[in-house]
Amino acid sequence: MTRTPRTRPLLAAAGLVIFALAGCAQATPAASTPTSSAAALDGDITVFAAASLKATFTELAASFEAENPGTTVALNFAGSSDLVTQIVEGAPADVFASADTKNMTKLTDAGLADGEPVDFATNVLEIAVPPGNPAGITDFASLAGPDVKLVVCAPEVPCGSATVAVETAAGITLSPVSEESSVTDVLGKVTSDEADAGLVYVTDVTAAGDAVEGIEFDESAEAVNTYPIVALKDSASAAVAQAFVDYIASSAGEDVLQAAGFGAP
């Protein structure tokens, strides 16, 4: 066939369109390839945690940061009742871990939790005495002796609430010389020889090593504290906060907590 002069430009234009479409078809897959950085965590969080969690959460925060290099975890430890009061009054926290459900309920009732709290551990009381047990404490009943200098937690904090529960169950009234605002303060009175005995958690006795001796007692089973954790609303690093909560509740968190003496939730 003989092409007319007008036919050549039309064929050339069609060829350019086909070439352009082919080029687009080759470029599309490269533009939609996902990148690994899309799932990486990045941000700083502050965790308010019960004083009895100091050793375990310090270890777990370090391992969390190592697994997520773009994150930083700041820790603030104190009695659970003090911590929840600070948060309700506006303290900048991203995660709250309580030593009991009572103080966690204060937080959820205030509408500050992002989702439902997760139970991640349990704990029970134990008697801590100075090395050598100079006052000769043998069981829970002997804490009520008239010459025993006993230190306990105040009833407002979880370890104090557990102490009251044990007293009620055992039918024994204690007369402590001091009531402290956190379990670490009770332990400090014992290790500094300011007390003959203190009621703390079994995990605190384990963490203290040779600084104290621990005396278990059957009545402790009457007051088992459950530890819940939750991310907080309005966190500037919500994804990191929730990831830390998930990490504490994971098998990695469980291994560290149970090695320290905590029970399963």
PDB file of C-alpha atoms in Angstrom:
ATOM      1  CA  MET A   1       0.000   0.000   0.000  1.00  0.00           C
ATOM      2  CA  THR A   2       1.092   3.492  -0.765  1.00  0.00           C
ATOM      3  CA  ARG A   3       0.949   5.841   2.251  1.00  0.00           C
ATOM      4  CA  THR A   4      -0.200   9.389   1.614  1.00  0.00           C
ATOM      5  CA  PRO A   5       1.932  12.248   3.143  1.00  0.00           C
ATOM      6  CA  ARG A   6      -0.802  12.816   5.831  1.00  0.00           C
ATOM      7  CA  THR A   7      -0.573   9.208   7.116  1.00  0.00           C
ATOM      8  CA  ARG A   8       3.079   9.438   8.311  1.00  0.00           C
ATOM      9  CA  PRO A   9       2.531  12.117  11.008  1.00  0.00           C
ATOM     10  CA  LEU A  10      -0.436  10.151  12.442  1.00  0.00           C
ATOM     11  CA  LEU A  11       1.605   6.955  12.765  1.00  0.00           C
ATOM     12  CA  ALA A  12       4.453   8.888  14.410  1.00  0.00           C
ATOM     13  CA  ALA A  13       2.100  10.424  16.982  1.00  0.00           C
ATOM     14  CA  ALA A  14       0.599   7.030  17.795  1.00  0.00           C
ATOM     15  CA  GLY A  15       4.082   5.664  18.345  1.00  0.00           C
ATOM     16  CA  LEU A  16       4.885   8.406  20.846  1.00  0.00           C
ATOM     17  CA  VAL A  17       1.686   7.684  22.808  1.00  0.00           C
ATOM     18  CA  ILE A  18       2.497   3.964  22.992  1.00  0.00           C
ATOM     19  CA  PHE A  19       6.078   4.733  24.117  1.00  0.00           C
ATOM     20  CA  ALA A  20       4.840   7.105  26.798  1.00  0.00           C
ATOM     21  CA  LEU A  21       2.334   4.557  28.139  1.00  0.00           C
ATOM     22  CA  ALA A  22       5.036   1.880  28.196  1.00  0.00           C
ATOM     23  CA  GLY A  23       7.289   4.205  30.199  1.00  0.00           C
ATOM     24  CA  CYS A  24       4.570   4.831  32.762  1.00  0.00           C
ATOM     25  CA  ALA A  25       3.914   1.111  33.077  1.00  0.00           C
ATOM     26  CA  GLN A  26       7.590   0.498  33.915  1.00  0.00           C
ATOM     27  CA  ALA A  27       7.783   3.351  36.495  1.00  0.00           C
ATOM     28  CA  THR A  28       4.684   2.422  38.551  1.00  0.00           C
ATOM     29  CA  PRO A  29       6.075  -0.607  40.543  1.00  0.00           C
ATOM     30  CA  ALA A  30       9.118   1.337  41.814  1.00  0.00           C
ATOM     31  CA  ALA A  31       6.946   4.171  43.161  1.00  0.00           C
ATOM     32  CA  SER A  32       4.687   1.790  45.219  1.00  0.00           C
ATOM     33  CA  THR A  33       7.447  -0.293  46.841  1.00  0.00           C
ATOM     34  CA  PRO A  34       6.972  -0.137  50.683  1.00  0.00           C
ATOM     35  CA  THR A  35       9.826   0.987  52.931  1.00  0.00           C
ATOM     36  CA  SER A  36      10.845  -0.696  56.212  1.00  0.00           C
ATOM     37  CA  SER A  37      10.975   2.653  58.055  1.00  0.00           C
ATOM     38  CA  ALA A  38       7.155   2.972  57.859  1.00  0.00           C
ATOM     39  CA  ALA A  39       6.722   0.649  60.903  1.00  0.00           C
ATOM     40  CA  ALA A  40       9.610   1.995  63.011  1.00  0.00           C
ATOM     41  CA  LEU A  41       8.715   3.607  66.363  1.00  0.00           C
ATOM     42  CA  ASP A  42       9.961   7.122  67.002  1.00  0.00           C
ATOM     43  CA  GLY A  43       9.302   9.295  70.072  1.00  0.00           C
ATOM     44  CA  ASP A  44       9.846   9.912  73.786  1.00  0.00           C
ATOM     45  CA  ILE A  45       7.518   8.771  76.590  1.00  0.00           C
ATOM     46  CA  THR A  46       7.330   9.194  80.368  1.00  0.00           C
ATOM     47  CA  VAL A  47       6.167   6.209  82.416  1.00  0.00           C
ATOM     48  CA  PHE A  48       4.703   6.706  85.905  1.00  0.00           C
ATOM     49  CA  ALA A  49       5.124   3.367  87.722  1.00  0.00           C
ATOM     50  CA  ALA A  50       4.630   1.997  91.241  1.00  0.00           C
ATOM     51  CA  ALA A  51       7.754   2.092  93.421  1.00  0.00           C
ATOM     52  CA  SER A  52       7.802  -1.717  93.668  1.00  0.00           C
ATOM     53  CA  LEU A  53       8.419  -1.869  89.889  1.00  0.00           C
ATOM     54  CA  LYS A  54      11.652   0.151  89.949  1.00  0.00           C
ATOM     55  CA  ALA A  55      14.136  -2.660  89.260  1.00  0.00           C
ATOM     56  CA  THR A  56      12.059  -4.529  86.675  1.00  0.00           C
ATOM     57  CA  PHE A  57      10.831  -1.482  84.743  1.00  0.00           C
ATOM     58  CA  THR A  58      14.346  -0.009  84.642  1.00  0.00           C
ATOM     59  CA  GLU A  59      15.547  -3.228  83.006  1.00  0.00           C
ATOM     60  CA  LEU A  60      12.546  -3.485  80.662  1.00  0.00           C
ATOM     61  CA  ALA A  61      12.749   0.169  79.579  1.00  0.00           C
ATOM     62  CA  ALA A  62      16.392  -0.344  78.596  1.00  0.00           C
ATOM     63  CA  SER A  63      15.594  -3.436  76.527  1.00  0.00           C
ATOM     64  CA  PHE A  64      12.598  -1.669  74.919  1.00  0.00           C
ATOM     65  CA  GLU A  65      14.841   1.218  73.853  1.00  0.00           C
ATOM     66  CA  ALA A  66      17.433  -1.221  72.501  1.00  0.00           C
ATOM     67  CA  GLU A  67      14.783  -2.905  70.344  1.00  0.00           C
ATOM     68  CA  ASN A  68      13.379   0.471  69.227  1.00  0.00           C
ATOM     69  CA  PRO A  69      16.357   2.831  68.709  1.00  0.00           C
ATOM     70  CA  GLY A  70      14.121   5.794  67.873  1.00  0.00           C
ATOM     71  CA  THR A  71      12.521   5.820  71.329  1.00  0.00           C
ATOM     72  CA  THR A  72      13.394   7.114  74.796  1.00  0.00           C
ATOM     73  CA  VAL A  73      11.636   5.998  78.018  1.00  0.00           C
ATOM     74  CA  ALA A  74      11.801   8.242  81.109  1.00  0.00           C
ATOM     75  CA  LEU A  75      10.694   6.608  84.375  1.00  0.00           C
ATOM     76  CA  ASN A  76       9.073   8.156  87.450  1.00  0.00           C
ATOM     77  CA  PHE A  77       8.606   5.857  90.483  1.00  0.00           C
ATOM     78  CA  ALA A  78       6.513   6.577  93.613  1.00  0.00           C
ATOM     79  CA  GLY A  79       3.528   5.251  95.520  1.00  0.00           C
ATOM     80  CA  SER A  80       0.611   4.514  93.183  1.00  0.00           C
ATOM     81  CA  SER A  81      -1.758   6.873  95.000  1.00  0.00           C
ATOM     82  CA  ASP A  82       0.712   9.775  94.697  1.00  0.00           C
ATOM     83  CA  LEU A  83       1.281   9.041  90.998  1.00  0.00           C
ATOM     84  CA  VAL A  84      -2.398   8.936  90.056  1.00  0.00           C
ATOM     85  CA  THR A  85      -2.976  12.201  91.950  1.00  0.00           C
ATOM     86  CA  GLN A  86      -0.159  13.836  89.985  1.00  0.00           C
ATOM     87  CA  ILE A  87      -1.575  12.593  86.666  1.00  0.00           C
ATOM     88  CA  VAL A  88      -5.115  13.756  87.456  1.00  0.00           C
ATOM     89  CA  GLU A  89      -3.686  17.180  88.357  1.00  0.00           C
ATOM     90  CA  GLY A  90      -1.957  17.440  84.968  1.00  0.00           C
ATOM     91  CA  ALA A  91       1.495  15.867  85.318  1.00  0.00           C
ATOM     92  CA  PRO A  92       2.905  14.943  81.871  1.00  0.00           C
ATOM     93  CA  ALA A  93       2.724  11.140  81.726  1.00  0.00           C
ATOM     94  CA  ASP A  94       2.239   8.791  78.759  1.00  0.00           C
ATOM     95  CA  VAL A  95       1.847   5.452  80.635  1.00  0.00           C
ATOM     96  CA  PHE A  96       0.651   4.564  84.155  1.00  0.00           C
ATOM     97  CA  ALA A  97       1.467   1.257  85.903  1.00  0.00           C
ATOM     98  CA  SER A  98      -0.247   0.810  89.280  1.00  0.00           C
ATOM     99  CA  ALA A  99       0.397  -1.675  92.083  1.00  0.00           C
ATOM    100  CA  ASP A 100      -3.334  -2.193  92.502  1.00  0.00           C
ATOM    101  CA  THR A 101      -6.622  -1.885  90.641  1.00  0.00           C
ATOM    102  CA  LYS A 102      -8.011   0.660  93.139  1.00  0.00           C
ATOM    103  CA  ASN A 103      -5.681   3.462  92.027  1.00  0.00           C
ATOM    104  CA  MET A 104      -6.006   2.489  88.352  1.00  0.00           C
ATOM    105  CA  THR A 105      -9.777   2.879  88.721  1.00  0.00           C
ATOM    106  CA  LYS A 106      -9.226   6.495  89.870  1.00  0.00           C
ATOM    107  CA  LEU A 107      -7.438   7.129  86.567  1.00  0.00           C
ATOM    108  CA  THR A 108     -10.056   5.455  84.363  1.00  0.00           C
ATOM    109  CA  ASP A 109     -12.912   7.172  86.229  1.00  0.00           C
ATOM    110  CA  ALA A 110     -11.215  10.512  85.447  1.00  0.00           C
ATOM    111  CA  GLY A 111     -11.357   9.615  81.732  1.00  0.00           C
ATOM    112  CA  LEU A 112      -7.566   9.726  81.290  1.00  0.00           C
ATOM    113  CA  ALA A 113      -6.923   6.184  80.036  1.00  0.00           C
ATOM    114  CA  ASP A 114      -6.535   5.383  76.342  1.00  0.00           C
ATOM    115  CA  GLY A 115      -8.296   2.023  76.216  1.00  0.00           C
ATOM    116  CA  GLU A 116      -8.729  -0.647  78.887  1.00  0.00           C
ATOM    117  CA  PRO A 117      -5.921  -1.311  81.440  1.00  0.00           C
ATOM    118  CA  VAL A 118      -4.064  -4.615  81.110  1.00  0.00           C
ATOM    119  CA  ASP A 119      -3.210  -6.756  84.175  1.00  0.00           C
ATOM    120  CA  PHE A 120       0.429  -7.847  83.913  1.00  0.00           C
ATOM    121  CA  ALA A 121       1.600  -9.123  87.355  1.00  0.00           C
ATOM    122  CA  THR A 122       0.667  -9.919  90.969  1.00  0.00           C
ATOM    123  CA  ASN A 123       2.506  -9.487  94.257  1.00  0.00           C
ATOM    124  CA  VAL A 124       2.146 -10.435  97.957  1.00  0.00           C
ATOM    125  CA  LEU A 125       3.548  -9.119 101.222  1.00  0.00           C
ATOM    126  CA  GLU A 126       6.562 -10.451 103.127  1.00  0.00           C
ATOM    127  CA  ILE A 127       8.211  -9.408 106.393  1.00  0.00           C
ATOM    128  CA  ALA A 128      11.614  -7.752 105.953  1.00  0.00           C
ATOM    129  CA  VAL A 129      14.015  -7.670 108.925  1.00  0.00           C
ATOM    130  CA  PRO A 130      17.634  -6.497 109.273  1.00  0.00           C
ATOM    131  CA  PRO A 131      20.340  -9.193 108.806  1.00  0.00           C
ATOM    132  CA  GLY A 132      20.462 -11.464 111.859  1.00  0.00           C
ATOM    133  CA  ASN A 133      16.849 -10.599 112.765  1.00  0.00           C
ATOM    134  CA  PRO A 134      17.809  -8.924 116.111  1.00  0.00           C
ATOM    135  CA  ALA A 135      14.172  -8.571 117.267  1.00  0.00           C
ATOM    136  CA  GLY A 136      13.503 -12.302 116.761  1.00  0.00           C
ATOM    137  CA  ILE A 137      10.493 -11.909 114.449  1.00  0.00           C
ATOM    138  CA  THR A 138       9.078 -15.316 113.484  1.00  0.00           C
ATOM    139  CA  ASP A 139       5.639 -14.727 111.926  1.00  0.00           C
ATOM    140  CA  PHE A 140       2.900 -12.160 111.319  1.00  0.00           C
ATOM    141  CA  ALA A 141       1.574 -12.386 114.893  1.00  0.00           C
ATOM    142  CA  SER A 142       4.969 -11.510 116.361  1.00  0.00           C
ATOM    143  CA  LEU A 143       4.814  -8.113 114.617  1.00  0.00           C
ATOM    144  CA  ALA A 144       2.202  -7.106 117.213  1.00  0.00           C
ATOM    145  CA  GLY A 145       4.705  -7.460 120.088  1.00  0.00           C
ATOM    146  CA  PRO A 146       4.819  -4.350 122.348  1.00  0.00           C
ATOM    147  CA  ASP A 147       8.552  -3.766 121.871  1.00  0.00           C
ATOM    148  CA  VAL A 148       8.662  -4.312 118.098  1.00  0.00           C
ATOM    149  CA  LYS A 149       9.478  -1.229 116.022  1.00  0.00           C
ATOM    150  CA  LEU A 150       7.344  -1.983 112.938  1.00  0.00           C
ATOM    151  CA  VAL A 151       7.088   0.151 109.791  1.00  0.00           C
ATOM    152  CA  VAL A 152       4.313  -0.327 107.214  1.00  0.00           C
ATOM    153  CA  CYS A 153       2.859   1.494 104.204  1.00  0.00           C
ATOM    154  CA  ALA A 154       0.050   3.995 104.720  1.00  0.00           C
ATOM    155  CA  PRO A 155      -3.419   2.553 103.979  1.00  0.00           C
ATOM    156  CA  GLU A 156      -3.792   4.839 100.918  1.00  0.00           C
ATOM    157  CA  VAL A 157      -1.021   3.066  98.984  1.00  0.00           C
ATOM    158  CA  PRO A 158      -1.375  -0.514  97.700  1.00  0.00           C
ATOM    159  CA  CYS A 159       1.088  -2.150 100.129  1.00  0.00           C
ATOM    160  CA  GLY A 160      -0.725  -0.419 103.023  1.00  0.00           C
ATOM    161  CA  SER A 161      -4.113  -1.528 101.764  1.00  0.00           C
ATOM    162  CA  ALA A 162      -2.780  -5.087 101.590  1.00  0.00           C
ATOM    163  CA  THR A 163      -1.479  -4.770 105.170  1.00  0.00           C
ATOM    164  CA  VAL A 164      -4.943  -3.771 106.398  1.00  0.00           C
ATOM    165  CA  ALA A 165      -6.472  -6.712 104.527  1.00  0.00           C
ATOM    166  CA  VAL A 166      -4.043  -9.135 106.183  1.00  0.00           C
ATOM    167  CA  GLU A 167      -4.697  -7.664 109.635  1.00  0.00           C
ATOM    168  CA  THR A 168      -8.433  -8.110 109.142  1.00  0.00           C
ATOM    169  CA  ALA A 169      -8.075 -11.673 107.856  1.00  0.00           C
ATOM    170  CA  ALA A 170      -5.704 -12.658 110.687  1.00  0.00           C
ATOM    171  CA  GLY A 171      -7.643 -10.846 113.423  1.00  0.00           C
ATOM    172  CA  ILE A 172      -4.447  -9.114 114.560  1.00  0.00           C
ATOM    173  CA  THR A 173      -4.070  -5.363 115.131  1.00  0.00           C
ATOM    174  CA  LEU A 174      -0.630  -3.896 114.454  1.00  0.00           C
ATOM    175  CA  SER A 175       0.794  -0.756 116.064  1.00  0.00           C
ATOM    176  CA  PRO A 176       3.447   0.519 113.641  1.00  0.00           C
ATOM    177  CA  VAL A 177       5.815   3.299 114.658  1.00  0.00           C
ATOM    178  CA  SER A 178       5.623   4.752 111.149  1.00  0.00           C
ATOM    179  CA  GLU A 179       3.422   4.615 108.032  1.00  0.00           C
ATOM    180  CA  GLU A 180       5.247   5.427 104.778  1.00  0.00           C
ATOM    181  CA  SER A 181       3.968   6.682 101.420  1.00  0.00           C
ATOM    182  CA  SER A 182       5.777   4.025  99.377  1.00  0.00           C
ATOM    183  CA  VAL A 183       7.081   0.497  99.848  1.00  0.00           C
ATOM    184  CA  THR A 184      10.637   1.630  99.094  1.00  0.00           C
ATOM    185  CA  ASP A 185      10.472   4.016 102.070  1.00  0.00           C
ATOM    186  CA  VAL A 186       9.480   1.090 104.331  1.00  0.00           C
ATOM    187  CA  LEU A 187      12.405  -0.940 103.044  1.00  0.00           C
ATOM    188  CA  GLY A 188      14.714   2.027 103.616  1.00  0.00           C
ATOM    189  CA  LYS A 189      13.718   2.187 107.307  1.00  0.00           C
ATOM    190  CA  VAL A 190      14.640  -1.494 107.708  1.00  0.00           C
ATOM    191  CA  THR A 191      17.956  -1.331 105.842  1.00  0.00           C
ATOM    192  CA  SER A 192      19.011   1.735 107.861  1.00  0.00           C
ATOM    193  CA  ASP A 193      18.226  -0.070 111.162  1.00  0.00           C
ATOM    194  CA  GLU A 194      15.463   2.415 112.010  1.00  0.00           C
ATOM    195  CA  ALA A 195      12.993  -0.475 112.325  1.00  0.00           C
ATOM    196  CA  ASP A 196      12.951  -4.043 113.659  1.00  0.00           C
ATOM    197  CA  ALA A 197      10.689  -5.112 110.790  1.00  0.00           C
ATOM    198  CA  GLY A 198       8.774  -3.807 107.802  1.00  0.00           C
ATOM    199  CA  LEU A 199       5.934  -5.149 105.676  1.00  0.00           C
ATOM    200  CA  VAL A 200       6.956  -4.959 102.012  1.00  0.00           C
ATOM    201  CA  TYR A 201       6.419  -7.029  98.875  1.00  0.00           C
ATOM    202  CA  VAL A 202       8.230 -10.316  98.346  1.00  0.00           C
ATOM    203  CA  THR A 203       9.828  -8.687  95.268  1.00  0.00           C
ATOM    204  CA  ASP A 204      11.341  -5.928  97.439  1.00  0.00           C
ATOM    205  CA  VAL A 205      12.974  -8.513  99.712  1.00  0.00           C
ATOM    206  CA  THR A 206      14.406 -10.284  96.647  1.00  0.00           C
ATOM    207  CA  ALA A 207      15.700  -7.034  95.148  1.00  0.00           C
ATOM    208  CA  ALA A 208      17.331  -5.968  98.457  1.00  0.00           C
ATOM    209  CA  GLY A 209      19.653  -9.004  98.428  1.00  0.00           C
ATOM    210  CA  ASP A 210      21.756  -9.345 101.589  1.00  0.00           C
ATOM    211  CA  ALA A 211      20.544  -6.006 102.972  1.00  0.00           C
ATOM    212  CA  VAL A 212      17.529  -7.692 104.610  1.00  0.00           C
ATOM    213  CA  GLU A 213      16.155 -11.117 105.495  1.00  0.00           C
ATOM    214  CA  GLY A 214      12.678 -12.158 104.380  1.00  0.00           C
ATOM    215  CA  ILE A 215      10.080 -13.996 106.467  1.00  0.00           C
ATOM    216  CA  GLU A 216       7.108 -15.464 104.596  1.00  0.00           C
ATOM    217  CA  PHE A 217       3.756 -15.825 106.356  1.00  0.00           C
ATOM    218  CA  ASP A 218       0.590 -17.714 105.406  1.00  0.00           C
ATOM    219  CA  GLU A 219      -1.757 -14.739 105.884  1.00  0.00           C
ATOM    220  CA  SER A 220      -0.157 -12.934 102.910  1.00  0.00           C
ATOM    221  CA  ALA A 221      -2.343 -15.019 100.593  1.00  0.00           C
ATOM    222  CA  GLU A 222      -5.329 -13.025 101.870  1.00  0.00           C
ATOM    223  CA  ALA A 223      -4.105  -9.881 100.068  1.00  0.00           C
ATOM    224  CA  VAL A 224      -2.804 -10.476  96.542  1.00  0.00           C
ATOM    225  CA  ASN A 225      -2.255  -7.217  94.652  1.00  0.00           C
ATOM    226  CA  THR A 226      -2.857  -7.175  90.887  1.00  0.00           C
ATOM    227  CA  TYR A 227      -0.783  -4.740  88.772  1.00  0.00           C
ATOM    228  CA  PRO A 228      -2.507  -3.049  85.757  1.00  0.00           C
ATOM    229  CA  ILE A 229      -0.917  -0.803  83.087  1.00  0.00           C
ATOM    230  CA  VAL A 230      -2.428   1.549  80.502  1.00  0.00           C
ATOM    231  CA  ALA A 231      -1.434   4.231  77.969  1.00  0.00           C
ATOM    232  CA  LEU A 232      -2.824   7.695  78.630  1.00  0.00           C
ATOM    233  CA  LYS A 233      -4.945   9.932  76.440  1.00  0.00           C
ATOM    234  CA  ASP A 234      -3.403  12.999  74.813  1.00  0.00           C
ATOM    235  CA  SER A 235       0.063  11.428  74.691  1.00  0.00           C
ATOM    236  CA  ALA A 236       2.276  13.119  72.111  1.00  0.00           C
ATOM    237  CA  SER A 237       3.786   9.679  71.373  1.00  0.00           C
ATOM    238  CA  ALA A 238       0.681   7.495  71.483  1.00  0.00           C
ATOM    239  CA  ALA A 239       2.146   4.729  69.309  1.00  0.00           C
ATOM    240  CA  VAL A 240       5.252   4.435  71.507  1.00  0.00           C
ATOM    241  CA  ALA A 241       3.156   4.501  74.696  1.00  0.00           C
ATOM    242  CA  GLN A 242       0.926   1.659  73.488  1.00  0.00           C
ATOM    243  CA  ALA A 243       3.954  -0.309  72.247  1.00  0.00           C
ATOM    244  CA  PHE A 244       5.533  -0.041  75.729  1.00  0.00           C
ATOM    245  CA  VAL A 245       2.295  -1.284  77.350  1.00  0.00           C
ATOM    246  CA  ASP A 246       2.248  -4.219  74.919  1.00  0.00           C
ATOM    247  CA  TYR A 247       5.926  -4.947  75.664  1.00  0.00           C
ATOM    248  CA  ILE A 248       5.340  -5.103  79.438  1.00  0.00           C
ATOM    249  CA  ALA A 249       2.437  -7.521  78.891  1.00  0.00           C
ATOM    250  CA  SER A 250       4.451  -9.676  76.438  1.00  0.00           C
ATOM    251  CA  SER A 251       6.412 -12.838  77.202  1.00  0.00           C
ATOM    252  CA  ALA A 252       9.596 -10.713  77.389  1.00  0.00           C
ATOM    253  CA  GLY A 253       8.052  -8.607  80.149  1.00  0.00           C
ATOM    254  CA  GLU A 254       6.652 -11.654  81.918  1.00  0.00           C
ATOM    255  CA  ASP A 255      10.105 -13.304  82.030  1.00  0.00           C
ATOM    256  CA  VAL A 256      11.721 -10.287  83.727  1.00  0.00           C
ATOM    257  CA  LEU A 257       8.857  -9.781  86.189  1.00  0.00           C
ATOM    258  CA  GLN A 258       8.639 -13.413  87.248  1.00  0.00           C
ATOM    259  CA  ALA A 259      12.433 -13.627  87.668  1.00  0.00           C
ATOM    260  CA  ALA A 260      12.052 -10.779  90.199  1.00  0.00           C
ATOM    261  CA  GLY A 261       9.397 -12.704  92.131  1.00  0.00           C
ATOM    262  CA  PHE A 262       6.177 -11.298  90.670  1.00  0.00           C
ATOM    263  CA  GLY A 263       3.326 -13.718  90.058  1.00  0.00           C
ATOM    264  CA  ALA A 264       1.347 -14.182  86.864  1.00  0.00           C
ATOM    265  CA  PRO A 265      -1.670 -11.846  86.434  1.00  0.00           C
TER     266      PRO A 265
END
